[in-house]
Coordinates of C-alpha atoms in Angstrom, one line a residue:
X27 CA -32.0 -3.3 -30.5
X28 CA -31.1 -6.7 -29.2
X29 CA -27.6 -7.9 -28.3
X30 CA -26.3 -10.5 -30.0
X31 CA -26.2 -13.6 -27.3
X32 CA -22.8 -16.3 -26.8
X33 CA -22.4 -19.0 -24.5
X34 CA -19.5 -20.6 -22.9
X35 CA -19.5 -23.5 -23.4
X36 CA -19.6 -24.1 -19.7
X37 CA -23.1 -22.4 -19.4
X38 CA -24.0 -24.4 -21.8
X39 CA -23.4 -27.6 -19.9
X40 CA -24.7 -26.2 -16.4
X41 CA -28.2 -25.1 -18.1
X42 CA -28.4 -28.4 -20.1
X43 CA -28.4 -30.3 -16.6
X44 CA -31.0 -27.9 -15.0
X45 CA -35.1 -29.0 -15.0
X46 CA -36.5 -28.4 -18.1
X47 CA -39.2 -26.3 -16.3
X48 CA -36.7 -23.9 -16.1
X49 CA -35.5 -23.2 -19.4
X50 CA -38.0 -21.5 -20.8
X51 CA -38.1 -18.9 -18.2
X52 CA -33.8 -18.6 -18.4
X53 CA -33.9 -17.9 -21.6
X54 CA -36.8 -15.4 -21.7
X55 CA -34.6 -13.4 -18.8
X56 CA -31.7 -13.9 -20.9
X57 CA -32.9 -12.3 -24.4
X58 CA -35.5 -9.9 -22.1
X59 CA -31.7 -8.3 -20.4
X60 CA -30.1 -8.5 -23.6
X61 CA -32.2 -5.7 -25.3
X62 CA -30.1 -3.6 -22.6
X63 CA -27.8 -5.5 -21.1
X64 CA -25.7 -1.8 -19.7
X65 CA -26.5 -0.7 -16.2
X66 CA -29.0 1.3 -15.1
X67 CA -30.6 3.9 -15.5
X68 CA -31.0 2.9 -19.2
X69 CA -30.7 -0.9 -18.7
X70 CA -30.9 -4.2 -16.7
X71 CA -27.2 -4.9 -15.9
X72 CA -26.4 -5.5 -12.5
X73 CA -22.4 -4.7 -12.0
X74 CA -20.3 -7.3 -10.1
X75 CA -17.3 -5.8 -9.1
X76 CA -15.6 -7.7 -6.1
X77 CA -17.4 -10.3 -4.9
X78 CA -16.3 -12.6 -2.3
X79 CA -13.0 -12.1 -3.2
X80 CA -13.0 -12.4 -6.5
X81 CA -12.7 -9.7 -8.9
X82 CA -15.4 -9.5 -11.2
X83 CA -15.2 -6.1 -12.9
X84 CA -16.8 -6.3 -16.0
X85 CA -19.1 -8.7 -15.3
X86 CA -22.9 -8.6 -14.9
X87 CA -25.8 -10.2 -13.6
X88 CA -29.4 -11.3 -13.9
X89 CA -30.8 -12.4 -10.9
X90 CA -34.4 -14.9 -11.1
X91 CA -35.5 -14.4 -7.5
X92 CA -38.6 -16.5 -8.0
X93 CA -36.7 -19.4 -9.3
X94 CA -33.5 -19.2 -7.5
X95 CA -31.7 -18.9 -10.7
X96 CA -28.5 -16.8 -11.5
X97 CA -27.0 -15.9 -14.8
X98 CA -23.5 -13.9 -15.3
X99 CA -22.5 -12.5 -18.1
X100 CA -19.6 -9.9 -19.9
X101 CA -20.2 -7.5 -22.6
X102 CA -18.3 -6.7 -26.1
X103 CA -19.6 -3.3 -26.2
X104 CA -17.9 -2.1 -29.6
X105 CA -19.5 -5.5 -31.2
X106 CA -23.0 -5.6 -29.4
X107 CA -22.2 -9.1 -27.5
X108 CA -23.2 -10.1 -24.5
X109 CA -21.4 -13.4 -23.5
X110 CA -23.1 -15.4 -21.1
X111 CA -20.7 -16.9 -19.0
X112 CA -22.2 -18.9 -16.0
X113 CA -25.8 -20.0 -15.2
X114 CA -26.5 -21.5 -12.2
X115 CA -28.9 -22.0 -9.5
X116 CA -28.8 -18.8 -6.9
X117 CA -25.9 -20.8 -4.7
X118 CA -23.7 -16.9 -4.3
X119 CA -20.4 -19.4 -3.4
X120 CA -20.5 -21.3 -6.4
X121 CA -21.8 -18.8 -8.7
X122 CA -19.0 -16.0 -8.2
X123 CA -16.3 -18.9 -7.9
X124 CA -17.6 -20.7 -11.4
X125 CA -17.3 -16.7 -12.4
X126 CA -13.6 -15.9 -11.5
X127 CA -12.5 -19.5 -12.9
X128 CA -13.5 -18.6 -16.2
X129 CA -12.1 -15.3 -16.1
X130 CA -9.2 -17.3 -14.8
X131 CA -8.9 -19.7 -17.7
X132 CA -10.3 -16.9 -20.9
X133 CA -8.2 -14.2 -19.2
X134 CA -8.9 -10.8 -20.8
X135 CA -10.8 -13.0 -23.7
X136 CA -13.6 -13.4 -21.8
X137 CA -14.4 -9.9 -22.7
X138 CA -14.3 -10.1 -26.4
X139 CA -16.3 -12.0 -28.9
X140 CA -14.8 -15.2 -28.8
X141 CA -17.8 -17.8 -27.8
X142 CA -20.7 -19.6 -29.6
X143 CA -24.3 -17.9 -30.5
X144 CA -26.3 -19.3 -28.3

């Protein structure tokens, strides 16, 4: 059973200004993770937890070593949603930071189903 998939709109703006070559692969990993989207050992989910100083309980992520690509994302378990909040290119610094503004400006929000269907 698949996840249903949102978007920030954020995430939306950083993938639209990625290369093209890229999106097909992004979006495979993205509906690939969101079959099971929980962490291991049952799923794909990566937990964040503090990173760099930012707290990012609750938050996920799919890493795309071969492309140097990094998604994050948060879950609505109760509704089967998995919001995708940042994509960007593997840069750790700017990933987590783009991550903690977010949470930052949705607050608690960003873990309910507030955003668009991708």
């Amino acid at each position: 059973m698949r996840w249903e998939i949102k978007i920030t709109d954020e995430a939306k703006r950083d993938f639209r200004k990625m290369d093209n070559s890229l999106h097909e692969q992004i979006l495979a990993g993205i509906v690939k993770v969101s079959s099971t989207p929980l962490p291991s050992p049952n799923g794909y989910g990566k937990p964040l937890g503090n990173k760099r100083g930012n707290n990012l309980t609750g938050f996920f992520k799919i890493k795309y070593k071969g492309i140097g690509i990094r998604v994050v994302y948060t879950l609505v378990i109760e509704k089967l949603v998995m919001n995708v909040v940042v994509i960007s290119e593997r840069d750790d610094e700017y990933c987590y930071k783009m991550a903690a503004k977010l949470y930052e400006k949705y607050g608690e929000s960003i873990f309910e189903d507030i955003f668009k269907e991708m």
